[in-house]
mmCIF file of C-alpha atoms and ligand atoms in Angstrom:
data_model
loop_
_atom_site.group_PDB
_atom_site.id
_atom_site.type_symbol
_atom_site.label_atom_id
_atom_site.label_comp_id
_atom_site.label_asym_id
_atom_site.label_seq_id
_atom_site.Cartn_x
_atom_site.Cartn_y
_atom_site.Cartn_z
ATOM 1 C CA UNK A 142 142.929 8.604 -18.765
ATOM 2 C CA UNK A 143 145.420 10.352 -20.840
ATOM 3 C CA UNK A 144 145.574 13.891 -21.985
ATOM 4 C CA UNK A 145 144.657 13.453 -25.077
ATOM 5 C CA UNK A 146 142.248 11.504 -24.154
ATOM 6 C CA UNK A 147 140.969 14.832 -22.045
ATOM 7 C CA UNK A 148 141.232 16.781 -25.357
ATOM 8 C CA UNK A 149 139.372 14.639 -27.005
ATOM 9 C CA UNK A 150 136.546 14.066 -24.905
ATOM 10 C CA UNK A 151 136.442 18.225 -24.102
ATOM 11 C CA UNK A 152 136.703 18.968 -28.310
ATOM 12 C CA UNK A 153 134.149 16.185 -29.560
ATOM 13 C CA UNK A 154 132.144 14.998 -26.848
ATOM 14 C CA UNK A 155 131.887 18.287 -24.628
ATOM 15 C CA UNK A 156 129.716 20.222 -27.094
ATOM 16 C CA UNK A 157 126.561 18.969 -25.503
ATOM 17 C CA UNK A 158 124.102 20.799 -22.838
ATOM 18 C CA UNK A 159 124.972 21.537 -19.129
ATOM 19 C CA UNK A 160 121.712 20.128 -17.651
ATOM 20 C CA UNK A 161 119.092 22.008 -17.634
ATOM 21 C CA UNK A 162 121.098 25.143 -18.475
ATOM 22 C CA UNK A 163 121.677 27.077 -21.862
ATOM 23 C CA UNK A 164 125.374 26.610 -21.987
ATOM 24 C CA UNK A 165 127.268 23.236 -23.049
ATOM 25 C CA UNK A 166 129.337 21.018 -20.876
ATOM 26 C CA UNK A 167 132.575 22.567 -22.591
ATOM 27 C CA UNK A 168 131.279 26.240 -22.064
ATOM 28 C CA UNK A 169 130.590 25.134 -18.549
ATOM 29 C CA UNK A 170 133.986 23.957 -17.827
ATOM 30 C CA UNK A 171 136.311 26.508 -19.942
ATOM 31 C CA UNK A 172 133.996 29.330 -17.567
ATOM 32 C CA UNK A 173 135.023 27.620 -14.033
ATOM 33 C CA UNK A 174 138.343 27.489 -15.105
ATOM 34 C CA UNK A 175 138.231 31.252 -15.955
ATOM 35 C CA UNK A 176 136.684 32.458 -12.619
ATOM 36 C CA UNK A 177 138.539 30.473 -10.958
ATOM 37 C CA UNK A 178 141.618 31.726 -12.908
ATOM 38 C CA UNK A 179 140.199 35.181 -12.347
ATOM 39 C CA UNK A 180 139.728 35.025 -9.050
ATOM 40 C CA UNK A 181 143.667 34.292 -8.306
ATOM 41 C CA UNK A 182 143.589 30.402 -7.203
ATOM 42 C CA UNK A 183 146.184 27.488 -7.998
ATOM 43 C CA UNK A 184 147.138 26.455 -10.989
ATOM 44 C CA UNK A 185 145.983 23.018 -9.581
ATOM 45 C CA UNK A 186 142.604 24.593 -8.605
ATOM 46 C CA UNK A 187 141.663 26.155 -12.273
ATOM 47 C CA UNK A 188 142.519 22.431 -13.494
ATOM 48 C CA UNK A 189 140.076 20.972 -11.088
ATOM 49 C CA UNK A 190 137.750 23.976 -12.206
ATOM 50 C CA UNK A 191 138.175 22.926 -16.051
ATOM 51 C CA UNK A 192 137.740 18.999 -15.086
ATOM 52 C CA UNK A 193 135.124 19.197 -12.333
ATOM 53 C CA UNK A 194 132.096 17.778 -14.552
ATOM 54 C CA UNK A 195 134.380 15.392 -16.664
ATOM 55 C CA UNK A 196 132.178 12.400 -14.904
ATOM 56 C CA UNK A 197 129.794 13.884 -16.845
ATOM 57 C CA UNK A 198 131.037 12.321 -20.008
ATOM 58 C CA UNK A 199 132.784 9.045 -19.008
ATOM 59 C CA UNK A 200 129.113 7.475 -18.822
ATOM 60 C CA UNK A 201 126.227 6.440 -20.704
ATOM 61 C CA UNK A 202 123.286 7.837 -18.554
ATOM 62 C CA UNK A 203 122.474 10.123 -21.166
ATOM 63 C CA UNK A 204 122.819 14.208 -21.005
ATOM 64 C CA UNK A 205 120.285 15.084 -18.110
ATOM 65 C CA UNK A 206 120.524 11.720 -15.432
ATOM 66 C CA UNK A 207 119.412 14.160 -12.581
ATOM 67 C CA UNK A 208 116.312 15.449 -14.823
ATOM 68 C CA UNK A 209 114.759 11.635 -14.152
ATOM 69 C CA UNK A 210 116.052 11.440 -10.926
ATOM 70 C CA UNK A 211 119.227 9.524 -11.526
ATOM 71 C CA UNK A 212 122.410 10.468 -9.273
ATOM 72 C CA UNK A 213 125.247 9.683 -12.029
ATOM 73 C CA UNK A 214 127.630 10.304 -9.228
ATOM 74 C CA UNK A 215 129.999 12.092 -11.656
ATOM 75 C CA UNK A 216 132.416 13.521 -8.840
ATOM 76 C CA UNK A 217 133.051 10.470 -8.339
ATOM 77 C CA UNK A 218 133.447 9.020 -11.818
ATOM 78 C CA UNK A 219 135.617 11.944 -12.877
ATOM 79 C CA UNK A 220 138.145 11.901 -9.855
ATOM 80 C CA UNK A 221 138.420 8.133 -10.335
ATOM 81 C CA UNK A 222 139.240 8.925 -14.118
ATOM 82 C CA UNK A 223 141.786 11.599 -13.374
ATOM 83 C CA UNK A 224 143.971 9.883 -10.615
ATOM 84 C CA UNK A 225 146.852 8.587 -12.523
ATOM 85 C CA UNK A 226 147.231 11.293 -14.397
ATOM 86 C CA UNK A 227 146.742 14.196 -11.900
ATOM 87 C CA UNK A 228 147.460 15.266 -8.341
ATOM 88 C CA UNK A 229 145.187 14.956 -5.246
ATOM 89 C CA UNK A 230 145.124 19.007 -5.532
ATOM 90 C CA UNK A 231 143.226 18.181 -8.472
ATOM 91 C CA UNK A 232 141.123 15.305 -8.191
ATOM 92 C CA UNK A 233 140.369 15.374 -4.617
ATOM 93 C CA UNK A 234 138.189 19.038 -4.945
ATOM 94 C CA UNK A 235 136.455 17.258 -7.871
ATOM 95 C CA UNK A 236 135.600 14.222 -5.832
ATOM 96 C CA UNK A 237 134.591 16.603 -3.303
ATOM 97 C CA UNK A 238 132.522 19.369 -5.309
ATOM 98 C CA UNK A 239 129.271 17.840 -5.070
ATOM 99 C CA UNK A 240 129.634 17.153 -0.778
ATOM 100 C CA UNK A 241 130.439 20.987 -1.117
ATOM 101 C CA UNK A 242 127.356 21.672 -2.514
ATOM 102 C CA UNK A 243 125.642 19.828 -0.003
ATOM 103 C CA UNK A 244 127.418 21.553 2.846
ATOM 104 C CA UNK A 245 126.961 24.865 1.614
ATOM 105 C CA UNK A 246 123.163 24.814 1.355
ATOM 106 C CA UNK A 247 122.890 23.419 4.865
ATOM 107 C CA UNK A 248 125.722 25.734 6.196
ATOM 108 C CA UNK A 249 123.793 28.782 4.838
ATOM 109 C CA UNK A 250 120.334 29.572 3.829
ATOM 110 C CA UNK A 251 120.742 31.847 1.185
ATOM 111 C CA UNK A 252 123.134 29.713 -1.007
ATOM 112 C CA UNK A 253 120.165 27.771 -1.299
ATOM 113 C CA UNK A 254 118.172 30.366 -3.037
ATOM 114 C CA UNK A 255 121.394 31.712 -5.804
ATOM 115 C CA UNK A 256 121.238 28.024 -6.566
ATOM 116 C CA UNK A 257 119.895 27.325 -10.796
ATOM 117 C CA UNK A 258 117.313 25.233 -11.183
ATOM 118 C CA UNK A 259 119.917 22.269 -12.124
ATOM 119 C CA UNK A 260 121.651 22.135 -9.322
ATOM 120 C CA UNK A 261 118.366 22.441 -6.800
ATOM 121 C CA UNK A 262 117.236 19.476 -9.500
ATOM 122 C CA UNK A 263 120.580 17.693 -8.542
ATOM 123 C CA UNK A 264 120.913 18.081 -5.016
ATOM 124 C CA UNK A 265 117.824 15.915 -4.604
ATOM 125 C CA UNK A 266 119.125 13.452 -6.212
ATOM 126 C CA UNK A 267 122.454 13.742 -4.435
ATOM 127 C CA UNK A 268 120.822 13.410 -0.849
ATOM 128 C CA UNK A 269 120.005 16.994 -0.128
ATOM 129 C CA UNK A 270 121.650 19.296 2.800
ATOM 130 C CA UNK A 271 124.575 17.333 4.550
ATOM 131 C CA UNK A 272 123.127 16.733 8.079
ATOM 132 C CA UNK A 273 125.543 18.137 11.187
ATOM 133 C CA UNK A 274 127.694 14.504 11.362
ATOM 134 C CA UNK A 275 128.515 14.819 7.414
ATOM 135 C CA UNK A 276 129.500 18.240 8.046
ATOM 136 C CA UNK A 277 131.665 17.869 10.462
ATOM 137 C CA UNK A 278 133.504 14.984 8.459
ATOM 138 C CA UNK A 279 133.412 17.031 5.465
ATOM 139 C CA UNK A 280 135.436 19.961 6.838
ATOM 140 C CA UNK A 281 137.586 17.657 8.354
ATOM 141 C CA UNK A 282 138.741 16.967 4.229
ATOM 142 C CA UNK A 283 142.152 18.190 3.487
ATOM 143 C CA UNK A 284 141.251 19.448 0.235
ATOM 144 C CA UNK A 285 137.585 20.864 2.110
ATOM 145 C CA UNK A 286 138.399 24.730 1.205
ATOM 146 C CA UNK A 287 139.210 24.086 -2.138
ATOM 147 C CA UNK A 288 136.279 22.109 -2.832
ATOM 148 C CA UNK A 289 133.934 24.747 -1.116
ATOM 149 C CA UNK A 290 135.968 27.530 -3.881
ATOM 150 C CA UNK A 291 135.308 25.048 -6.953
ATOM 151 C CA UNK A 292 131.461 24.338 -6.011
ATOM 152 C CA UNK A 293 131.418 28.658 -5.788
ATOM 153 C CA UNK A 294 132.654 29.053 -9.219
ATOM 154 C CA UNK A 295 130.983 26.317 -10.637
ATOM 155 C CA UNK A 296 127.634 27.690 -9.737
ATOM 156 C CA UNK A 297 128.344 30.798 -11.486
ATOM 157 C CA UNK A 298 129.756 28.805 -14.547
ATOM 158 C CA UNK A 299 126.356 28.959 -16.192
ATOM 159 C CA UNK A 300 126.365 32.245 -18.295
ATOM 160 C CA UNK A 301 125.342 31.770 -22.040
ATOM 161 C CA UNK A 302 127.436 32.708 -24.565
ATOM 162 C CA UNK A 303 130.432 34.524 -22.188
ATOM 163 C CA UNK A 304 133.883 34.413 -23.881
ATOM 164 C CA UNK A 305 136.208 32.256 -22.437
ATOM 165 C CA UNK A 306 139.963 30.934 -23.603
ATOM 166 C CA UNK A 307 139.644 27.652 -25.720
ATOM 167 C CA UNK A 308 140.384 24.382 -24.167
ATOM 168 C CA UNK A 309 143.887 24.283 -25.987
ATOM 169 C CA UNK A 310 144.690 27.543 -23.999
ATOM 170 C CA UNK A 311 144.365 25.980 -21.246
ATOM 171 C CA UNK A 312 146.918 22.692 -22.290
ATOM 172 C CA UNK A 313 150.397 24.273 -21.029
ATOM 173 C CA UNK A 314 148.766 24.679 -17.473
ATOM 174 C CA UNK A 315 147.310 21.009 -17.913
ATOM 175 C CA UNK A 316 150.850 19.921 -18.586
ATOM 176 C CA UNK A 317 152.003 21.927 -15.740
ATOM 177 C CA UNK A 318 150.235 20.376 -13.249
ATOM 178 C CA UNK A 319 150.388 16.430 -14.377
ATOM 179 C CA UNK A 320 151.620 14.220 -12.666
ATOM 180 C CA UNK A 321 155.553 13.048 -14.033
ATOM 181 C CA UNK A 322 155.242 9.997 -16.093
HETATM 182 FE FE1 FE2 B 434 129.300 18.782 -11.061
HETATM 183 FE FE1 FE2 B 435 129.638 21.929 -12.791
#
């Protein structure tokens, strides 16, 4: 994966619905970059925030896999895209944002209820609550906090029609936080 790659995929591909939700994948991601931008976190965190759901869109399992009970394992697909090109401060919360979901709904009760219906959709698909052994190896994760911070913003990522930068804003801090060629 290259960046323009990333531009291009964001610009022409991105346009297409969140799940179940009424924003598109590239409103989704330009509005977890901004809360988490917002809220005062690394650079390196606001580019995992932008990326998270880039798995998303490097596969062919159509726009809604969970919706017919498909796990497309996109953390996954989207950390393996983005490690050559960006830091494990990056990739590593990705990889871990959908185990944070997980851990949080077993962890406490009422993150289960302020979840949308996509992501209560999902986390069947995705194996449910962690049980007390994947918790513990979870938060034994380096990156563990992060990813708990990223799967927080990216729950409230789901606002239609909310003003956010464009993708090209967010290029320099992109470039920033690459890894050196
Ligand atoms: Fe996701
Ligand atoms: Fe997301």
């Amino acid at each position: 994966m290259t960046l323009d790659e990333l531009v291009e995929i964001y610009e022409r591909r991105a346009a297409r619905p969140y799940g179940l939700e009424g924003v598109s994948q590239l409103e989704h991601a330009l509005q977890t970059a901004t809360i988490a931008q917002d809220a005062g976190q690394p650079d390196t965190l606001v580019v995992a925030a932008l990326l998270h759901d880039v798995g998303h869109m490097v596969h062919g399992l159509g726009e809604n896999p969970a919706g017919t009970g498909v796990d497309d394992r996109h953390e996954a697909l989207g950390a393996a895209a983005l490690v050559g090109l960006f830091p494990d401060s990056v990739c590593e919360p990705i990889r871990l944002h959908v185990a944070a979901k997980r851990y949080l709904v077993a962890s406490d009760p009422l993150y289960h209820a302020r979840l949308s219906k996509d992501s209560i959709v999902s986390l069947a698909v995705q194996g449910g609550p962690m049980s007390n052994v994947d918790m513990n190896t979870f938060s034994a994760e380096t990156w563990f906090q992060h990813a708990l911070s990223l799967r927080k913003f990216d729950e409230e990522a789901k606002i239609p029609n909310a003003l956010t930068p464009s993708f090209r804003d967010f290029l320099p801090l992109l470039e920033a936080c690459r890894l050196s060629r």
